[in-house]
Short mmCIF file of C-alpha atoms and ligand atoms in Angstrom, two decimals:
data_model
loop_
_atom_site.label_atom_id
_atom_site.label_comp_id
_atom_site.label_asym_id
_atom_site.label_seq_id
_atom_site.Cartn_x
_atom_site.Cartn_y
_atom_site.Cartn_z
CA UNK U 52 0.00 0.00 0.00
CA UNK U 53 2.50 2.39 0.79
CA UNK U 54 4.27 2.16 -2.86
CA UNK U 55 0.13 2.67 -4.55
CA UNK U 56 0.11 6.00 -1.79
CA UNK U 57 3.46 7.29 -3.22
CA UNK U 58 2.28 6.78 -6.85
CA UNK U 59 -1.02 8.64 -5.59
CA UNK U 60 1.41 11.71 -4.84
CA UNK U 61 3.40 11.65 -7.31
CA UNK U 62 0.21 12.01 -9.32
CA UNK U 63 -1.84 14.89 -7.10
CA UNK U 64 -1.54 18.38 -8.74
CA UNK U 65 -2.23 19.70 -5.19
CA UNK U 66 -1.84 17.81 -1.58
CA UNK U 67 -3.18 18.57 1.62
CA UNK U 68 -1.35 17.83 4.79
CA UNK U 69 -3.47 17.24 8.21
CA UNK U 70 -1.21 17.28 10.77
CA UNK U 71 -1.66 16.05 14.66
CA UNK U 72 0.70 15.74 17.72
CA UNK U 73 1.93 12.20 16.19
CA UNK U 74 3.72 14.46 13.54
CA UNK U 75 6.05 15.75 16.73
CA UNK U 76 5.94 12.63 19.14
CA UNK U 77 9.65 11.77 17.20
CA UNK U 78 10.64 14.84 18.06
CA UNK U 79 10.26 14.28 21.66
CA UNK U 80 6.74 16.06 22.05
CA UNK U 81 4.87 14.16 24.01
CA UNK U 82 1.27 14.03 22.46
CA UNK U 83 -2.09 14.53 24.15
CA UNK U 84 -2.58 10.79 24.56
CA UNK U 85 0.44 10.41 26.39
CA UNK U 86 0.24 10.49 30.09
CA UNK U 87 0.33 14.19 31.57
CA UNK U 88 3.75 14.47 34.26
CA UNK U 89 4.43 16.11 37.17
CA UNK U 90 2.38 18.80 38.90
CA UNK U 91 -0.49 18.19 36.04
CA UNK U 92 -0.31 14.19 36.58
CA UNK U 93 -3.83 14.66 37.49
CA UNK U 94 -4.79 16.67 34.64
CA UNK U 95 -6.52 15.87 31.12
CA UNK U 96 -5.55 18.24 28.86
CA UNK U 97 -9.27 19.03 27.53
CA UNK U 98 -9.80 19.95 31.36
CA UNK U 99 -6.70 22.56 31.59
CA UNK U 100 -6.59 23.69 27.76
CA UNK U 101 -9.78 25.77 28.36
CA UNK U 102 -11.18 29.82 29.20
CA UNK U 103 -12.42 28.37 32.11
CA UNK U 104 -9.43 26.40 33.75
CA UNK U 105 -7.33 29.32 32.98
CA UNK U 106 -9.74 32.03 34.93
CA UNK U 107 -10.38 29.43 37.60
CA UNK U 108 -6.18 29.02 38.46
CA UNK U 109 -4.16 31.28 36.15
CA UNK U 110 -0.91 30.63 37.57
CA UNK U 111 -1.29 26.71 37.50
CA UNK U 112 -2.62 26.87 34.14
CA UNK U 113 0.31 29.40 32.86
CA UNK U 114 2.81 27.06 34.37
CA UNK U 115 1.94 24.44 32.58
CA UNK U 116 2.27 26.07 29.31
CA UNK U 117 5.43 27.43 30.74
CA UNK U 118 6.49 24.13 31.14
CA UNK U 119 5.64 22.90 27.94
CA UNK U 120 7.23 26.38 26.09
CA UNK U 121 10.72 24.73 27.65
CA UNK U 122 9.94 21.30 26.83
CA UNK U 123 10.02 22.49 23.19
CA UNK U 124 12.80 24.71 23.04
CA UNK U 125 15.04 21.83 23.68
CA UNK U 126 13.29 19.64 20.42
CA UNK U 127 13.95 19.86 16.79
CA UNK U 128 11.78 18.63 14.05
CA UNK U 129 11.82 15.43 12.97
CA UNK U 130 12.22 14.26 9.26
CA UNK U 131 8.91 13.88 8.92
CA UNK U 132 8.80 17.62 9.28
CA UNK U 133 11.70 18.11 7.13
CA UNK U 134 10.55 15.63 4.43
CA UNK U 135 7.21 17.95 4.05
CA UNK U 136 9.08 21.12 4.08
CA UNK U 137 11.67 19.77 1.49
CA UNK U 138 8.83 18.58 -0.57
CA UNK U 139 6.83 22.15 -0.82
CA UNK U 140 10.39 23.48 -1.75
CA UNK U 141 10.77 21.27 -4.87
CA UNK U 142 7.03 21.84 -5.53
CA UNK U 143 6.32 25.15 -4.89
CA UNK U 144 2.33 25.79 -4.20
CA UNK U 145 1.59 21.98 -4.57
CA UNK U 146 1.33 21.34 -1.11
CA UNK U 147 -0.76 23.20 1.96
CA UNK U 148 0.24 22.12 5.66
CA UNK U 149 -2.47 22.41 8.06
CA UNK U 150 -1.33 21.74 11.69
CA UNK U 151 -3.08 21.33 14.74
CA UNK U 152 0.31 21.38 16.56
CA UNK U 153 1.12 24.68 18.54
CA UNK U 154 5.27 23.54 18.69
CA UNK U 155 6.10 25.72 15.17
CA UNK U 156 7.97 22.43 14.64
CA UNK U 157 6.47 22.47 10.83
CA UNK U 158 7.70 26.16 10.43
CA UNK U 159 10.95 25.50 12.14
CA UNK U 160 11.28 22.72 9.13
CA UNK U 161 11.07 25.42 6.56
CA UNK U 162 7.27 24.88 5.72
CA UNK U 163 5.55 27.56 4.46
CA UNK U 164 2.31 28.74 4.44
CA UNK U 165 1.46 26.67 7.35
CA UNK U 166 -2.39 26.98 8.37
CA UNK U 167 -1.65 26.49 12.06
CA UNK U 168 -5.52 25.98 13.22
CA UNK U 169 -5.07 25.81 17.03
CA UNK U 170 -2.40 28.98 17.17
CA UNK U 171 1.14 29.04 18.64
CA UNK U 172 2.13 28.36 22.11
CA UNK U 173 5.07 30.61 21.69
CA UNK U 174 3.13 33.43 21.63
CA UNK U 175 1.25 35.35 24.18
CA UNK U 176 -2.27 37.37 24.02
CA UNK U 177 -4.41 39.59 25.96
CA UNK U 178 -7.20 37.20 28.13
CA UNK U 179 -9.64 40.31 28.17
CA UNK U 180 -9.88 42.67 25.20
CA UNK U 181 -7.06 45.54 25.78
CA UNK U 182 -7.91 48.91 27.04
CA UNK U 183 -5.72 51.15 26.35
CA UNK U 184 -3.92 50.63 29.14
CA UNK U 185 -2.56 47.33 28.49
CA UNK U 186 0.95 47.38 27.01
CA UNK U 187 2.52 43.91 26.83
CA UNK U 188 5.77 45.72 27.33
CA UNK U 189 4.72 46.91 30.43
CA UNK U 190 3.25 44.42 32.11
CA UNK U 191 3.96 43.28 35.76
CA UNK U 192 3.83 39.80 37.67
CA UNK U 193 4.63 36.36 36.11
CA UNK U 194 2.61 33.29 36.20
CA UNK U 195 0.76 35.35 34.88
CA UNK U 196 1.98 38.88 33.19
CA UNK U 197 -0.91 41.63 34.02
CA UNK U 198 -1.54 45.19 33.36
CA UNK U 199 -0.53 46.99 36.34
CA UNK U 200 -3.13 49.52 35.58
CA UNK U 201 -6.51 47.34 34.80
CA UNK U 202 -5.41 43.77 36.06
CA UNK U 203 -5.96 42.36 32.52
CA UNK U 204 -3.50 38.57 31.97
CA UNK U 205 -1.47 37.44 29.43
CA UNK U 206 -2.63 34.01 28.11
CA UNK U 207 -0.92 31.92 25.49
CA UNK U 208 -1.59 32.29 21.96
CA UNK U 209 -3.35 29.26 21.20
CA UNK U 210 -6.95 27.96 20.83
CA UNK U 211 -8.27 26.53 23.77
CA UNK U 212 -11.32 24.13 23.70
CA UNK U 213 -14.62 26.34 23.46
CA UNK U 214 -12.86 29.13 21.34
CA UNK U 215 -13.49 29.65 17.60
CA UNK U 216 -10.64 28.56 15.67
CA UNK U 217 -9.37 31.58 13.94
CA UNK U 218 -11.78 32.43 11.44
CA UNK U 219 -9.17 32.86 7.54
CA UNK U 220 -6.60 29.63 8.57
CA UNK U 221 -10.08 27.90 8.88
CA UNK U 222 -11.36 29.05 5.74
CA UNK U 223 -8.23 28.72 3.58
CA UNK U 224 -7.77 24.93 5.30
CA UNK U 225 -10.96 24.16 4.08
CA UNK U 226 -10.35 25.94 0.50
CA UNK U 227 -7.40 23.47 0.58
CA UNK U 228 -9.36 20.36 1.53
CA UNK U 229 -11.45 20.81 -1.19
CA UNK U 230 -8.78 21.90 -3.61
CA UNK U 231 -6.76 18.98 -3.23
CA UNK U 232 -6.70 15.42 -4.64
CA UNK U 233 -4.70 13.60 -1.73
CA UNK U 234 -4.83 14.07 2.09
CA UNK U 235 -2.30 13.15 3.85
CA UNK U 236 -3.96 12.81 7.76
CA UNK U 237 -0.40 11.96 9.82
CA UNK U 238 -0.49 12.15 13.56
CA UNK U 239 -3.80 12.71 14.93
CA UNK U 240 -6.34 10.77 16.79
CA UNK U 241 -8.92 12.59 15.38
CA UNK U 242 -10.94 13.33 18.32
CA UNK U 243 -10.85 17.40 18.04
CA UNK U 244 -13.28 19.67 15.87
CA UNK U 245 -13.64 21.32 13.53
CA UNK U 246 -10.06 20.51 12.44
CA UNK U 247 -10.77 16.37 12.02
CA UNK U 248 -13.58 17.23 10.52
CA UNK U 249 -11.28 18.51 7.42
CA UNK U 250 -10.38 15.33 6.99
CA UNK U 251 -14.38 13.83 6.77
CA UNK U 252 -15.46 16.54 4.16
CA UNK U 253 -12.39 16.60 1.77
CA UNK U 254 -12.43 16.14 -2.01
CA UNK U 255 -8.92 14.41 -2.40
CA UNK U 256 -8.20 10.67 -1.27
CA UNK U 257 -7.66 10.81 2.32
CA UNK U 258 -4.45 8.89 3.51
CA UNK U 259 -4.17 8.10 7.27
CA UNK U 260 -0.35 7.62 9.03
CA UNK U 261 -0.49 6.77 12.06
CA UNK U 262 1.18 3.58 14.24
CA UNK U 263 -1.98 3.15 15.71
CA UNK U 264 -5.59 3.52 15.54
CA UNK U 265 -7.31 6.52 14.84
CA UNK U 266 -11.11 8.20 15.08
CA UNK U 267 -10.49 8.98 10.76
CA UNK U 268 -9.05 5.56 9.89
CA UNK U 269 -12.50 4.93 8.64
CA UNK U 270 -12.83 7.98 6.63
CA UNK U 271 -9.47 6.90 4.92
CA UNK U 272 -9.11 5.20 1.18
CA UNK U 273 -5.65 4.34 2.80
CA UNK U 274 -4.56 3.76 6.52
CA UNK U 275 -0.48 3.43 6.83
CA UNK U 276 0.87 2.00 10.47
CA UNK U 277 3.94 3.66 10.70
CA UNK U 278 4.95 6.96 12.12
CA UNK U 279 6.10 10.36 10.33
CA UNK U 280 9.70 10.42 10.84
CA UNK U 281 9.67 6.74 9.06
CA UNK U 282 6.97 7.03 6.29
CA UNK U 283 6.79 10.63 5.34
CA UNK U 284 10.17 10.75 3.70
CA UNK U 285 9.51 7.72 1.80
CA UNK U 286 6.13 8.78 0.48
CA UNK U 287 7.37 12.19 0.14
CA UNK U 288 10.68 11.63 -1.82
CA UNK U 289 9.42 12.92 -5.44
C1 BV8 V 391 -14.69 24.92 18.55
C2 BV8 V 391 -4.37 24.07 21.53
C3 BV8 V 391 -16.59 26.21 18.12
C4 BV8 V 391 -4.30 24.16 23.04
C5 BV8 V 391 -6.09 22.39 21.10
C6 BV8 V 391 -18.46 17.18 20.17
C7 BV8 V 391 -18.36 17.02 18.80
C8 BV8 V 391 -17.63 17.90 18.02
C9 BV8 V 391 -16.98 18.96 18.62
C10 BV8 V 391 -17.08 19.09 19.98
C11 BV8 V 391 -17.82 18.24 20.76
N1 BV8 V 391 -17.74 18.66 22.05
C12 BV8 V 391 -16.95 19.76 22.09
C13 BV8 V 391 -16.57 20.03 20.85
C14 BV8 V 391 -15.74 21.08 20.43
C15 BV8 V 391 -14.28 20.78 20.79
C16 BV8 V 391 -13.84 19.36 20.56
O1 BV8 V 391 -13.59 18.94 19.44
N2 BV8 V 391 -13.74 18.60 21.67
C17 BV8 V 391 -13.31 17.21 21.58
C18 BV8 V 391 -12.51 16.87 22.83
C19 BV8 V 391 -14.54 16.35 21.42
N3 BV8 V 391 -13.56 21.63 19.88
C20 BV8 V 391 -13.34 22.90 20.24
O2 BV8 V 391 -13.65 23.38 21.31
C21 BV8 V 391 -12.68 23.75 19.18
N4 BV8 V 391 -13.43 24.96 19.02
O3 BV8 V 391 -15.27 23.90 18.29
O4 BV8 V 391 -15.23 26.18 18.43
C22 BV8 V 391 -17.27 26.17 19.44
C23 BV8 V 391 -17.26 27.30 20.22
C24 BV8 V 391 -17.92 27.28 21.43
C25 BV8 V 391 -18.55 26.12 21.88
C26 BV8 V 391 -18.52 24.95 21.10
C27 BV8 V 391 -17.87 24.98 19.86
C28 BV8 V 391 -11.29 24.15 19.61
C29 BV8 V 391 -10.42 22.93 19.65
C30 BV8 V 391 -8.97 23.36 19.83
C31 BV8 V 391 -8.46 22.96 21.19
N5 BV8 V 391 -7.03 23.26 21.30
N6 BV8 V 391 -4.78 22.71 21.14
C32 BV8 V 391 -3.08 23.47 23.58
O5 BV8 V 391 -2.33 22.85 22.82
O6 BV8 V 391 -2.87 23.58 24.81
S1 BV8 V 391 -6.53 20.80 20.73
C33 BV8 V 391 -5.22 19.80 20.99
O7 BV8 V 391 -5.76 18.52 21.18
C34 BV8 V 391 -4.32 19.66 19.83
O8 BV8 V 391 -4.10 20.88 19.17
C35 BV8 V 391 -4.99 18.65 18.97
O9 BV8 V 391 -5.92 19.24 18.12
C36 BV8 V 391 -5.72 17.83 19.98
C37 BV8 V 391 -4.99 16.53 20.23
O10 BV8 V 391 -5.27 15.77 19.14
P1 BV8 V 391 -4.09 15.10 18.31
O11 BV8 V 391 -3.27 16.16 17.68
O12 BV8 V 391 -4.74 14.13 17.43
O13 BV8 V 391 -3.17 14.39 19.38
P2 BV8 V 391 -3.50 13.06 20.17
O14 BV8 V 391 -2.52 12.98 21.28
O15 BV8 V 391 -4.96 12.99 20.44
O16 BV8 V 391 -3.20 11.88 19.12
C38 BV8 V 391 -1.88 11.69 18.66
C39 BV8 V 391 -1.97 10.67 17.55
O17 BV8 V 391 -0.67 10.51 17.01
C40 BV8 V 391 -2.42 9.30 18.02
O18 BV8 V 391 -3.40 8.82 17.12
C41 BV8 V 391 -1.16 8.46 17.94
O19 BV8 V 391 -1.44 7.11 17.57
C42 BV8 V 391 -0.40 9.14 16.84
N7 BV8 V 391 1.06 9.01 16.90
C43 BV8 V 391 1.84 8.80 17.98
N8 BV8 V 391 3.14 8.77 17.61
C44 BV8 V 391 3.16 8.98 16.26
C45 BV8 V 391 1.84 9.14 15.80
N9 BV8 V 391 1.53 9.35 14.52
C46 BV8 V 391 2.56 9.43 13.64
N10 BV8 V 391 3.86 9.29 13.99
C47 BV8 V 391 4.19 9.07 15.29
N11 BV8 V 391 5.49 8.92 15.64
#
């Protein structure tokens, strides 16, 4: 199957990529379905990636993206990352990445144009709209940053679950999904919407790589067990 799946991209005029934590777990990122460590042992991370957790204990919540922003400045991405970003360099505008990572890991690879659906934990954002007041540069406290004058926190910069995904990376994902004659779903269990969903409503084949399982393997024309790092640049190699 895997050599009929390479044929299948050598022949798409345009390829979507769908891309879930199993895209970084070679790198060293642990993915959602791994076990949460330490202080957020006890922790799902639907219950602390939310509005709610994050107004209910700030400085808990914070820390754990703190913990996870130096987690991933010690990673690199894998060559399942670099196989995609090599391949949109020898194919210019043939293929659209569409992450629901927040590591940058895809960008870090040289991949451009990524649609990164659930944001970037790297950056930071106001948790109330900004009055006037609030000047990230001048903003006091850690765990988190606030305005000194109105209280207002710094949050990360990512979607959390209950938040609108932001509204043009949506729309151009899904202009892709339908554009496109091959998906290639790698890394994701398929459990979060509206991004699996891309994968359901598609016009191209839809190819699933994962080493295990998924909630799309159904939806696929062609389910690969094997991970990024291993397949990708195989499948990839045109
Ligand atoms: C929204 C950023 C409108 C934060 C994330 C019922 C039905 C449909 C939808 C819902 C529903 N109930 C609630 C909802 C909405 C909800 C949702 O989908 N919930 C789920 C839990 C059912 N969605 C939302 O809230 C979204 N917003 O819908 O807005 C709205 C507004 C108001 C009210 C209602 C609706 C926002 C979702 C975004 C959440 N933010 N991330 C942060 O990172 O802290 S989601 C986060 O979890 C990730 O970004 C990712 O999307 C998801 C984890 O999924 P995966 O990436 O798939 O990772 P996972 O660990 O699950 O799986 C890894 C896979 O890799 C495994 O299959 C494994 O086998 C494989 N693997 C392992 N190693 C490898 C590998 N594969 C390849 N190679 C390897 N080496």
């Amino acid at each position: 199957m895997k050599q009929a799946v390479r044929d299948w991209v050598r022949a798409a005029r345009h390829i979507a990529v769908l891309s879930g934590a199993g895209m970084s777990a070679e790198s060293g990122v642990p993915t959602f379905r791994d076990a949460q460590t330490g202080l957020w042992a006890k922790y799902r991370p639907e219950d602390l990636a939310t509005p709610e957790a994050f107004r209910a204990d700030p400085k808990m919540v914070w820390e754990w993206y703190a913990s996870r922003r130096a987690k991933l400045r010690e990673v690199e991405p894998n060559a399942g990352h670099r196989a995609i970003a090599a391949f949109q360099q020898r194919h210019p505008g043939r293929m659209t990445v569409i992450t629901q990572n927040v590591d940058g890991l895809h960008q870090r690879a040289g991949s451009a144009g990524v649609l990164a659906l659930h944001g970037n934990i790297a950056e930071d954002k106001w948790l109330d709209v900004p009055k006037a007041c609030c000047d990230p540069a001048a903003t006091v406290g850690h765990a988190p940053p606030r305005c000194p004058v109105c209280g207002n926190m710094r949050r990360p910069g990512v979607v959390w679950f209950g938040e609108m995904l932001p509204p043009a990376e949506l729309a151009e994902a899904e202009r892709a999904a339908q554009a496109c004659e091959l998906m290639l779903v790698v890394g994701t269990s398929g459990m979060v919407y509206p991004a699996a969903g891309l994968a359901r409503t598609t016009a191209g084949r839809v190819v699933v790589v994962n080493p295990g399982e998924s909630e799309l393997d159904d939806a696929a024309d062609a389910v690969l067990r094997g991970t990024a790092a291993q397949l990708l640049p195989y499948l990839l190699d045109e």
